[in-house]
Amino acid sequence: MTIYESDLPGVGKKFEVELDGGERLVIVTHNTGKREVYVKSDADADSDKLFELSDQLARKVGTILEGAYFQPVRTDRVETMLSDETFLEWYNVDGNAELAGVSIADAKVRERTGVSVVAIQRGDEVITPPTPETVIEADDTVVVVGEQEDCLEFEKLISDANGA
């Protein structure tokens, strides 16, 4: 990422931040504290104004972007909250997982964990809804619905049984 900085005599400073795909985010900081934010499709394109912030609001937004209020947690899981207690989650099946090579019915997934398997992605194929006879295979991505604790129990069944 490259950031270009230039003086704007009588106005303030201009910063251009290169974004993925060649776009640039342009931030003009006025001597009054006001910030104007623009986007350009490329270095030579005209800017389109996105928004303007007061000095105080820009500082507040800056601390949010910096992560001072909330630091995101990286996770290998994809998690979507459907309600306060119900989650829709995607899990990858490890090669040595207890469920690898076992049908949903034989694994007694719902009885053991409380989650419902709603889809399985196997390569480019999506199996939805899977039947009780559907066999969960290593490297499948399994989509389940359930309460958070139930999802965590399910995760144990699709994780490497040898802990690798």
Short mmCIF file of N, CA and C in Angstrom, two decimals:
data_model
loop_
_atom_site.label_atom_id
_atom_site.label_comp_id
_atom_site.label_asym_id
_atom_site.label_seq_id
_atom_site.Cartn_x
_atom_site.Cartn_y
_atom_site.Cartn_z
N MET A 1 0.85 -1.17 0.00
CA MET A 1 0.00 0.00 0.00
C MET A 1 0.89 1.23 0.00
N THR A 2 0.61 2.10 -0.92
CA THR A 2 1.36 3.35 -1.01
C THR A 2 0.43 4.50 -0.66
N ILE A 3 0.95 5.44 0.11
CA ILE A 3 0.20 6.64 0.47
C ILE A 3 0.96 7.85 -0.07
N TYR A 4 0.29 8.63 -0.87
CA TYR A 4 0.88 9.84 -1.43
C TYR A 4 0.39 11.03 -0.61
N GLU A 5 1.30 11.92 -0.28
CA GLU A 5 0.98 13.09 0.54
C GLU A 5 1.39 14.34 -0.21
N SER A 6 0.52 15.33 -0.22
CA SER A 6 0.89 16.59 -0.87
C SER A 6 0.28 17.76 -0.10
N ASP A 7 0.97 18.90 -0.15
CA ASP A 7 0.47 20.11 0.48
C ASP A 7 -0.52 20.80 -0.44
N LEU A 8 -1.55 21.36 0.14
CA LEU A 8 -2.51 22.18 -0.60
C LEU A 8 -2.42 23.58 0.01
N PRO A 9 -1.57 24.45 -0.55
CA PRO A 9 -1.35 25.78 0.05
C PRO A 9 -2.66 26.51 0.31
N GLY A 10 -2.77 26.98 1.54
CA GLY A 10 -3.97 27.73 1.93
C GLY A 10 -5.15 26.85 2.28
N VAL A 11 -5.04 25.54 2.03
CA VAL A 11 -6.15 24.62 2.30
C VAL A 11 -5.78 23.62 3.39
N GLY A 12 -4.67 22.89 3.18
CA GLY A 12 -4.26 21.85 4.14
C GLY A 12 -3.40 20.81 3.47
N LYS A 13 -3.72 19.54 3.67
CA LYS A 13 -2.93 18.44 3.09
C LYS A 13 -3.88 17.47 2.39
N LYS A 14 -3.31 16.79 1.39
CA LYS A 14 -4.07 15.77 0.67
C LYS A 14 -3.29 14.46 0.76
N PHE A 15 -4.03 13.39 1.10
CA PHE A 15 -3.44 12.05 1.16
C PHE A 15 -4.19 11.18 0.16
N GLU A 16 -3.44 10.43 -0.64
CA GLU A 16 -4.06 9.47 -1.56
C GLU A 16 -3.56 8.09 -1.18
N VAL A 17 -4.48 7.19 -0.90
CA VAL A 17 -4.16 5.83 -0.48
C VAL A 17 -4.53 4.89 -1.62
N GLU A 18 -3.53 4.12 -2.09
CA GLU A 18 -3.81 3.13 -3.14
C GLU A 18 -4.61 1.98 -2.56
N LEU A 19 -5.68 1.63 -3.25
CA LEU A 19 -6.54 0.52 -2.83
C LEU A 19 -6.37 -0.63 -3.81
N ASP A 20 -6.89 -1.80 -3.43
CA ASP A 20 -6.87 -2.93 -4.35
C ASP A 20 -7.60 -2.57 -5.63
N GLY A 21 -7.11 -3.04 -6.75
CA GLY A 21 -7.76 -2.80 -8.02
C GLY A 21 -7.41 -1.45 -8.63
N GLY A 22 -6.45 -0.73 -8.06
CA GLY A 22 -6.02 0.52 -8.65
C GLY A 22 -6.78 1.74 -8.19
N GLU A 23 -7.86 1.57 -7.43
CA GLU A 23 -8.60 2.73 -6.93
C GLU A 23 -7.75 3.48 -5.91
N ARG A 24 -8.12 4.73 -5.71
CA ARG A 24 -7.45 5.53 -4.69
C ARG A 24 -8.48 6.19 -3.80
N LEU A 25 -8.19 6.18 -2.50
CA LEU A 25 -8.99 6.90 -1.51
C LEU A 25 -8.27 8.20 -1.26
N VAL A 26 -8.96 9.31 -1.45
CA VAL A 26 -8.35 10.63 -1.31
C VAL A 26 -8.95 11.31 -0.07
N ILE A 27 -8.08 11.74 0.82
CA ILE A 27 -8.53 12.41 2.05
C ILE A 27 -7.88 13.79 2.07
N VAL A 28 -8.72 14.80 2.09
CA VAL A 28 -8.24 16.18 2.17
C VAL A 28 -8.50 16.67 3.58
N THR A 29 -7.42 17.02 4.28
CA THR A 29 -7.53 17.57 5.63
C THR A 29 -7.34 19.08 5.54
N HIS A 30 -8.40 19.81 5.83
CA HIS A 30 -8.35 21.27 5.75
C HIS A 30 -7.69 21.84 6.99
N ASN A 31 -7.13 23.03 6.85
CA ASN A 31 -6.52 23.71 8.00
C ASN A 31 -7.54 23.95 9.10
N THR A 32 -8.81 23.97 8.76
CA THR A 32 -9.88 24.17 9.75
C THR A 32 -10.18 22.88 10.52
N GLY A 33 -9.65 21.75 10.07
CA GLY A 33 -9.92 20.46 10.71
C GLY A 33 -10.90 19.62 9.92
N LYS A 34 -11.65 20.23 9.04
CA LYS A 34 -12.62 19.49 8.24
C LYS A 34 -11.90 18.48 7.35
N ARG A 35 -12.49 17.30 7.18
CA ARG A 35 -11.96 16.29 6.27
C ARG A 35 -12.97 16.01 5.18
N GLU A 36 -12.45 15.91 3.97
CA GLU A 36 -13.27 15.49 2.84
C GLU A 36 -12.68 14.19 2.31
N VAL A 37 -13.55 13.24 2.01
CA VAL A 37 -13.09 11.93 1.55
C VAL A 37 -13.66 11.69 0.15
N TYR A 38 -12.76 11.34 -0.76
CA TYR A 38 -13.13 11.09 -2.15
C TYR A 38 -12.63 9.71 -2.57
N VAL A 39 -13.13 9.23 -3.68
CA VAL A 39 -12.61 8.01 -4.29
C VAL A 39 -12.34 8.30 -5.76
N LYS A 40 -11.24 7.70 -6.27
CA LYS A 40 -10.88 7.83 -7.68
C LYS A 40 -10.74 6.43 -8.25
N SER A 41 -11.23 6.21 -9.44
CA SER A 41 -11.14 4.88 -10.05
C SER A 41 -9.70 4.52 -10.40
N ASP A 42 -8.86 5.53 -10.66
CA ASP A 42 -7.43 5.32 -10.89
C ASP A 42 -6.71 6.63 -10.62
N ALA A 43 -5.41 6.62 -10.72
CA ALA A 43 -4.60 7.79 -10.36
C ALA A 43 -4.93 9.02 -11.20
N ASP A 44 -5.34 8.81 -12.44
CA ASP A 44 -5.60 9.94 -13.33
C ASP A 44 -7.07 10.33 -13.42
N ALA A 45 -7.94 9.59 -12.75
CA ALA A 45 -9.38 9.86 -12.85
C ALA A 45 -9.78 11.03 -11.97
N ASP A 46 -10.95 11.60 -12.27
CA ASP A 46 -11.52 12.62 -11.40
C ASP A 46 -12.03 11.97 -10.12
N SER A 47 -12.04 12.74 -9.05
CA SER A 47 -12.49 12.22 -7.76
C SER A 47 -14.00 12.37 -7.61
N ASP A 48 -14.60 11.40 -6.95
CA ASP A 48 -16.01 11.48 -6.56
C ASP A 48 -16.06 11.63 -5.04
N LYS A 49 -16.72 12.69 -4.57
CA LYS A 49 -16.78 12.93 -3.13
C LYS A 49 -17.69 11.90 -2.47
N LEU A 50 -17.16 11.28 -1.41
CA LEU A 50 -17.94 10.30 -0.66
C LEU A 50 -18.65 10.95 0.53
N PHE A 51 -17.89 11.69 1.34
CA PHE A 51 -18.48 12.36 2.50
C PHE A 51 -17.51 13.38 3.06
N GLU A 52 -18.04 14.15 4.03
CA GLU A 52 -17.26 15.19 4.69
C GLU A 52 -17.48 15.05 6.19
N LEU A 53 -16.43 15.22 6.97
CA LEU A 53 -16.54 15.11 8.42
C LEU A 53 -15.96 16.33 9.10
N SER A 54 -16.52 16.69 10.23
CA SER A 54 -15.92 17.74 11.06
C SER A 54 -14.66 17.18 11.70
N ASP A 55 -13.84 18.06 12.25
CA ASP A 55 -12.60 17.63 12.90
C ASP A 55 -12.90 16.62 14.01
N GLN A 56 -13.84 16.95 14.88
CA GLN A 56 -14.15 16.07 16.01
C GLN A 56 -14.69 14.72 15.54
N LEU A 57 -15.59 14.74 14.59
CA LEU A 57 -16.16 13.48 14.09
C LEU A 57 -15.10 12.66 13.35
N ALA A 58 -14.22 13.32 12.61
CA ALA A 58 -13.15 12.61 11.90
C ALA A 58 -12.23 11.90 12.89
N ARG A 59 -11.93 12.56 14.01
CA ARG A 59 -11.08 11.93 15.02
C ARG A 59 -11.77 10.72 15.64
N LYS A 60 -13.06 10.83 15.88
CA LYS A 60 -13.83 9.71 16.46
C LYS A 60 -13.85 8.54 15.48
N VAL A 61 -14.16 8.80 14.21
CA VAL A 61 -14.19 7.75 13.20
C VAL A 61 -12.80 7.13 13.04
N GLY A 62 -11.76 7.98 13.12
CA GLY A 62 -10.39 7.49 13.01
C GLY A 62 -10.06 6.48 14.10
N THR A 63 -10.50 6.74 15.32
CA THR A 63 -10.21 5.79 16.40
C THR A 63 -10.97 4.49 16.22
N ILE A 64 -12.15 4.59 15.64
CA ILE A 64 -12.91 3.35 15.35
C ILE A 64 -12.18 2.54 14.28
N LEU A 65 -11.75 3.21 13.21
CA LEU A 65 -11.02 2.50 12.15
C LEU A 65 -9.70 1.93 12.66
N GLU A 66 -9.09 2.62 13.57
CA GLU A 66 -7.82 2.18 14.13
C GLU A 66 -7.99 0.95 15.01
N GLY A 67 -9.19 0.72 15.51
CA GLY A 67 -9.44 -0.43 16.37
C GLY A 67 -9.34 -0.10 17.84
N ALA A 68 -9.37 1.19 18.19
CA ALA A 68 -9.27 1.56 19.59
C ALA A 68 -10.51 1.15 20.37
N TYR A 69 -11.67 1.10 19.71
CA TYR A 69 -12.91 0.73 20.38
C TYR A 69 -13.16 -0.77 20.34
N PHE A 70 -12.78 -1.40 19.25
CA PHE A 70 -13.06 -2.83 19.07
C PHE A 70 -11.97 -3.42 18.20
N GLN A 71 -11.35 -4.48 18.68
CA GLN A 71 -10.32 -5.16 17.91
C GLN A 71 -10.92 -6.44 17.36
N PRO A 72 -11.08 -6.54 16.04
CA PRO A 72 -11.69 -7.75 15.49
C PRO A 72 -10.83 -8.97 15.79
N VAL A 73 -11.50 -10.11 15.96
CA VAL A 73 -10.83 -11.37 16.26
C VAL A 73 -10.82 -12.20 14.99
N ARG A 74 -9.64 -12.62 14.58
CA ARG A 74 -9.54 -13.47 13.39
C ARG A 74 -9.98 -14.88 13.77
N THR A 75 -10.74 -15.49 12.87
CA THR A 75 -11.20 -16.84 13.11
C THR A 75 -11.21 -17.60 11.81
N ASP A 76 -11.06 -18.90 11.91
CA ASP A 76 -11.14 -19.75 10.72
C ASP A 76 -12.59 -20.09 10.41
N ARG A 77 -13.47 -19.80 11.36
CA ARG A 77 -14.88 -20.14 11.17
C ARG A 77 -15.62 -18.96 10.56
N VAL A 78 -16.65 -19.29 9.79
CA VAL A 78 -17.56 -18.27 9.29
C VAL A 78 -18.79 -18.38 10.16
N GLU A 79 -19.22 -17.31 10.75
CA GLU A 79 -20.30 -17.36 11.72
C GLU A 79 -21.32 -16.28 11.41
N THR A 80 -22.58 -16.66 11.37
CA THR A 80 -23.64 -15.70 11.15
C THR A 80 -24.68 -15.90 12.23
N MET A 81 -25.01 -14.83 12.91
CA MET A 81 -25.99 -14.92 13.99
C MET A 81 -27.37 -14.69 13.39
N LEU A 82 -28.27 -15.66 13.57
CA LEU A 82 -29.63 -15.53 13.07
C LEU A 82 -30.52 -14.87 14.11
N SER A 83 -30.23 -15.10 15.37
CA SER A 83 -30.92 -14.46 16.48
C SER A 83 -29.93 -14.40 17.63
N ASP A 84 -30.38 -13.98 18.81
CA ASP A 84 -29.45 -13.88 19.94
C ASP A 84 -28.80 -15.21 20.26
N GLU A 85 -29.46 -16.32 19.98
CA GLU A 85 -28.92 -17.62 20.39
C GLU A 85 -28.73 -18.60 19.24
N THR A 86 -29.17 -18.27 18.05
CA THR A 86 -29.10 -19.20 16.93
C THR A 86 -28.08 -18.73 15.90
N PHE A 87 -27.20 -19.65 15.53
CA PHE A 87 -26.13 -19.34 14.60
C PHE A 87 -26.24 -20.21 13.35
N LEU A 88 -25.75 -19.66 12.24
CA LEU A 88 -25.57 -20.38 10.99
C LEU A 88 -24.07 -20.38 10.77
N GLU A 89 -23.46 -21.59 10.77
CA GLU A 89 -22.00 -21.64 10.70
C GLU A 89 -21.52 -22.60 9.62
N TRP A 90 -20.35 -22.32 9.08
CA TRP A 90 -19.71 -23.11 8.04
C TRP A 90 -18.46 -23.75 8.66
N TYR A 91 -18.32 -25.06 8.47
CA TYR A 91 -17.14 -25.75 9.00
C TYR A 91 -16.52 -26.59 7.91
N ASN A 92 -15.20 -26.62 7.88
CA ASN A 92 -14.48 -27.51 6.97
C ASN A 92 -14.20 -28.81 7.71
N VAL A 93 -14.35 -29.94 7.03
CA VAL A 93 -14.18 -31.25 7.64
C VAL A 93 -12.73 -31.68 7.47
N ASP A 94 -12.05 -31.92 8.58
CA ASP A 94 -10.66 -32.38 8.55
C ASP A 94 -10.62 -33.84 8.08
N GLY A 95 -9.48 -34.26 7.50
CA GLY A 95 -9.31 -35.60 6.98
C GLY A 95 -9.49 -36.70 8.01
N ASN A 96 -9.06 -36.46 9.23
CA ASN A 96 -9.18 -37.47 10.29
C ASN A 96 -10.34 -37.20 11.23
N ALA A 97 -11.30 -36.39 10.80
CA ALA A 97 -12.44 -36.06 11.65
C ALA A 97 -13.30 -37.30 11.91
N GLU A 98 -13.93 -37.33 13.05
CA GLU A 98 -14.81 -38.44 13.42
C GLU A 98 -15.94 -38.61 12.42
N LEU A 99 -16.42 -37.52 11.84
CA LEU A 99 -17.55 -37.60 10.90
C LEU A 99 -17.13 -37.87 9.46
N ALA A 100 -15.85 -37.79 9.15
CA ALA A 100 -15.42 -38.01 7.76
C ALA A 100 -15.74 -39.44 7.34
N GLY A 101 -16.50 -39.60 6.26
CA GLY A 101 -16.87 -40.90 5.76
C GLY A 101 -18.10 -41.51 6.43
N VAL A 102 -18.82 -40.73 7.21
CA VAL A 102 -19.98 -41.23 7.95
C VAL A 102 -21.22 -40.48 7.47
N SER A 103 -22.35 -41.19 7.33
CA SER A 103 -23.59 -40.52 6.95
C SER A 103 -24.11 -39.69 8.12
N ILE A 104 -24.94 -38.71 7.79
CA ILE A 104 -25.51 -37.84 8.83
C ILE A 104 -26.33 -38.67 9.81
N ALA A 105 -27.10 -39.65 9.28
CA ALA A 105 -27.93 -40.49 10.16
C ALA A 105 -27.06 -41.35 11.07
N ASP A 106 -26.03 -42.00 10.51
CA ASP A 106 -25.17 -42.85 11.34
C ASP A 106 -24.40 -42.05 12.38
N ALA A 107 -24.06 -40.81 12.03
CA ALA A 107 -23.31 -39.96 12.97
C ALA A 107 -24.20 -39.42 14.08
N LYS A 108 -25.54 -39.50 13.86
CA LYS A 108 -26.51 -38.97 14.84
C LYS A 108 -26.15 -37.53 15.23
N VAL A 109 -25.93 -36.72 14.19
CA VAL A 109 -25.47 -35.34 14.39
C VAL A 109 -26.43 -34.56 15.27
N ARG A 110 -27.72 -34.59 14.95
CA ARG A 110 -28.67 -33.79 15.72
C ARG A 110 -28.79 -34.29 17.15
N GLU A 111 -28.83 -35.62 17.31
CA GLU A 111 -28.97 -36.17 18.66
C GLU A 111 -27.75 -35.85 19.53
N ARG A 112 -26.58 -35.90 18.92
CA ARG A 112 -25.34 -35.70 19.68
C ARG A 112 -25.00 -34.23 19.94
N THR A 113 -25.38 -33.36 18.99
CA THR A 113 -24.93 -31.97 19.12
C THR A 113 -26.07 -30.96 19.19
N GLY A 114 -27.23 -31.29 18.64
CA GLY A 114 -28.34 -30.34 18.61
C GLY A 114 -28.40 -29.50 17.34
N VAL A 115 -27.37 -29.57 16.48
CA VAL A 115 -27.39 -28.77 15.25
C VAL A 115 -28.08 -29.53 14.13
N SER A 116 -28.55 -28.79 13.15
CA SER A 116 -29.09 -29.36 11.93
C SER A 116 -28.16 -29.03 10.78
N VAL A 117 -27.82 -30.04 9.98
CA VAL A 117 -27.00 -29.82 8.80
C VAL A 117 -27.94 -29.36 7.69
N VAL A 118 -27.72 -28.15 7.16
CA VAL A 118 -28.62 -27.60 6.15
C VAL A 118 -28.01 -27.62 4.75
N ALA A 119 -26.70 -27.77 4.64
CA ALA A 119 -26.07 -27.82 3.32
C ALA A 119 -24.65 -28.37 3.47
N ILE A 120 -24.18 -28.93 2.39
CA ILE A 120 -22.79 -29.39 2.31
C ILE A 120 -22.24 -28.93 0.98
N GLN A 121 -21.09 -28.27 1.02
CA GLN A 121 -20.43 -27.90 -0.22
C GLN A 121 -19.26 -28.85 -0.42
N ARG A 122 -19.27 -29.50 -1.58
CA ARG A 122 -18.21 -30.46 -1.93
C ARG A 122 -17.64 -30.02 -3.26
N GLY A 123 -16.52 -29.33 -3.22
CA GLY A 123 -15.96 -28.76 -4.44
C GLY A 123 -16.92 -27.72 -4.98
N ASP A 124 -17.32 -27.87 -6.24
CA ASP A 124 -18.26 -26.93 -6.85
C ASP A 124 -19.71 -27.32 -6.62
N GLU A 125 -19.94 -28.49 -6.06
CA GLU A 125 -21.30 -28.99 -5.83
C GLU A 125 -21.81 -28.57 -4.45
N VAL A 126 -23.07 -28.13 -4.40
CA VAL A 126 -23.70 -27.81 -3.12
C VAL A 126 -24.86 -28.80 -2.93
N ILE A 127 -24.83 -29.52 -1.84
CA ILE A 127 -25.86 -30.51 -1.52
C ILE A 127 -26.79 -29.87 -0.51
N THR A 128 -28.01 -29.53 -0.96
CA THR A 128 -28.97 -28.91 -0.07
C THR A 128 -30.37 -29.30 -0.47
N PRO A 129 -31.15 -29.76 0.43
CA PRO A 129 -30.74 -30.17 1.76
C PRO A 129 -30.12 -31.55 1.70
N PRO A 130 -29.13 -31.82 2.52
CA PRO A 130 -28.59 -33.18 2.55
C PRO A 130 -29.61 -34.12 3.19
N THR A 131 -29.59 -35.35 2.77
CA THR A 131 -30.50 -36.35 3.36
C THR A 131 -29.78 -37.04 4.51
N PRO A 132 -30.52 -37.81 5.31
CA PRO A 132 -29.84 -38.55 6.39
C PRO A 132 -28.79 -39.52 5.85
N GLU A 133 -28.97 -39.96 4.59
CA GLU A 133 -28.02 -40.89 4.00
C GLU A 133 -26.78 -40.20 3.44
N THR A 134 -26.79 -38.88 3.36
CA THR A 134 -25.65 -38.16 2.80
C THR A 134 -24.42 -38.39 3.68
N VAL A 135 -23.34 -38.79 3.04
CA VAL A 135 -22.09 -39.05 3.74
C VAL A 135 -21.25 -37.77 3.77
N ILE A 136 -20.80 -37.40 4.94
CA ILE A 136 -19.91 -36.24 5.10
C ILE A 136 -18.51 -36.71 4.77
N GLU A 137 -17.85 -36.00 3.88
CA GLU A 137 -16.51 -36.40 3.45
C GLU A 137 -15.47 -35.37 3.89
N ALA A 138 -14.23 -35.84 3.98
CA ALA A 138 -13.13 -34.93 4.30
C ALA A 138 -13.08 -33.82 3.26
N ASP A 139 -12.78 -32.63 3.69
CA ASP A 139 -12.70 -31.40 2.87
C ASP A 139 -14.06 -30.84 2.50
N ASP A 140 -15.15 -31.48 2.92
CA ASP A 140 -16.46 -30.86 2.72
C ASP A 140 -16.55 -29.60 3.58
N THR A 141 -17.36 -28.66 3.13
CA THR A 141 -17.75 -27.54 3.98
C THR A 141 -19.19 -27.79 4.39
N VAL A 142 -19.41 -27.93 5.69
CA VAL A 142 -20.73 -28.29 6.21
C VAL A 142 -21.34 -27.04 6.84
N VAL A 143 -22.58 -26.74 6.45
CA VAL A 143 -23.30 -25.58 6.98
C VAL A 143 -24.32 -26.10 7.98
N VAL A 144 -24.25 -25.59 9.21
CA VAL A 144 -25.16 -26.05 10.26
C VAL A 144 -25.89 -24.87 10.89
N VAL A 145 -27.05 -25.17 11.49
CA VAL A 145 -27.82 -24.18 12.26
C VAL A 145 -27.98 -24.74 13.65
N GLY A 146 -27.74 -23.90 14.64
CA GLY A 146 -27.92 -24.33 16.02
C GLY A 146 -27.48 -23.26 16.99
N GLU A 147 -27.66 -23.57 18.28
CA GLU A 147 -27.19 -22.65 19.31
C GLU A 147 -25.68 -22.72 19.37
N GLN A 148 -25.07 -21.68 19.90
CA GLN A 148 -23.61 -21.57 19.88
C GLN A 148 -22.93 -22.77 20.53
N GLU A 149 -23.43 -23.21 21.68
CA GLU A 149 -22.80 -24.34 22.36
C GLU A 149 -22.94 -25.61 21.52
N ASP A 150 -24.07 -25.77 20.85
CA ASP A 150 -24.29 -26.93 20.00
C ASP A 150 -23.32 -26.90 18.80
N CYS A 151 -23.13 -25.71 18.25
CA CYS A 151 -22.20 -25.57 17.12
C CYS A 151 -20.78 -25.94 17.55
N LEU A 152 -20.41 -25.55 18.76
CA LEU A 152 -19.08 -25.88 19.25
C LEU A 152 -18.93 -27.39 19.43
N GLU A 153 -20.00 -28.07 19.86
CA GLU A 153 -19.97 -29.54 19.97
C GLU A 153 -19.81 -30.17 18.59
N PHE A 154 -20.53 -29.62 17.60
CA PHE A 154 -20.41 -30.13 16.23
C PHE A 154 -18.99 -29.95 15.72
N GLU A 155 -18.40 -28.81 16.02
CA GLU A 155 -17.05 -28.52 15.55
C GLU A 155 -16.06 -29.60 16.00
N LYS A 156 -16.26 -30.14 17.20
CA LYS A 156 -15.37 -31.20 17.69
C LYS A 156 -15.46 -32.43 16.80
N LEU A 157 -16.64 -32.71 16.26
CA LEU A 157 -16.84 -33.91 15.44
C LEU A 157 -16.21 -33.79 14.05
N ILE A 158 -16.02 -32.57 13.58
CA ILE A 158 -15.45 -32.42 12.24
C ILE A 158 -13.99 -31.98 12.27
N SER A 159 -13.46 -31.82 13.49
CA SER A 159 -12.05 -31.46 13.63
C SER A 159 -11.21 -32.73 13.62
N ASP A 160 -9.95 -32.57 13.32
CA ASP A 160 -9.03 -33.70 13.26
C ASP A 160 -9.06 -34.48 14.58
N ALA A 161 -9.47 -35.76 14.52
CA ALA A 161 -9.59 -36.58 15.72
C ALA A 161 -8.25 -36.80 16.40
N ASN A 162 -7.15 -36.64 15.63
CA ASN A 162 -5.81 -36.83 16.20
C ASN A 162 -5.22 -35.52 16.70
N GLY A 163 -6.00 -34.45 16.57
CA GLY A 163 -5.53 -33.16 17.05
C GLY A 163 -4.48 -32.50 16.19
N ALA A 164 -4.27 -33.00 14.99
CA ALA A 164 -3.26 -32.40 14.10
C ALA A 164 -3.80 -31.16 13.43
#
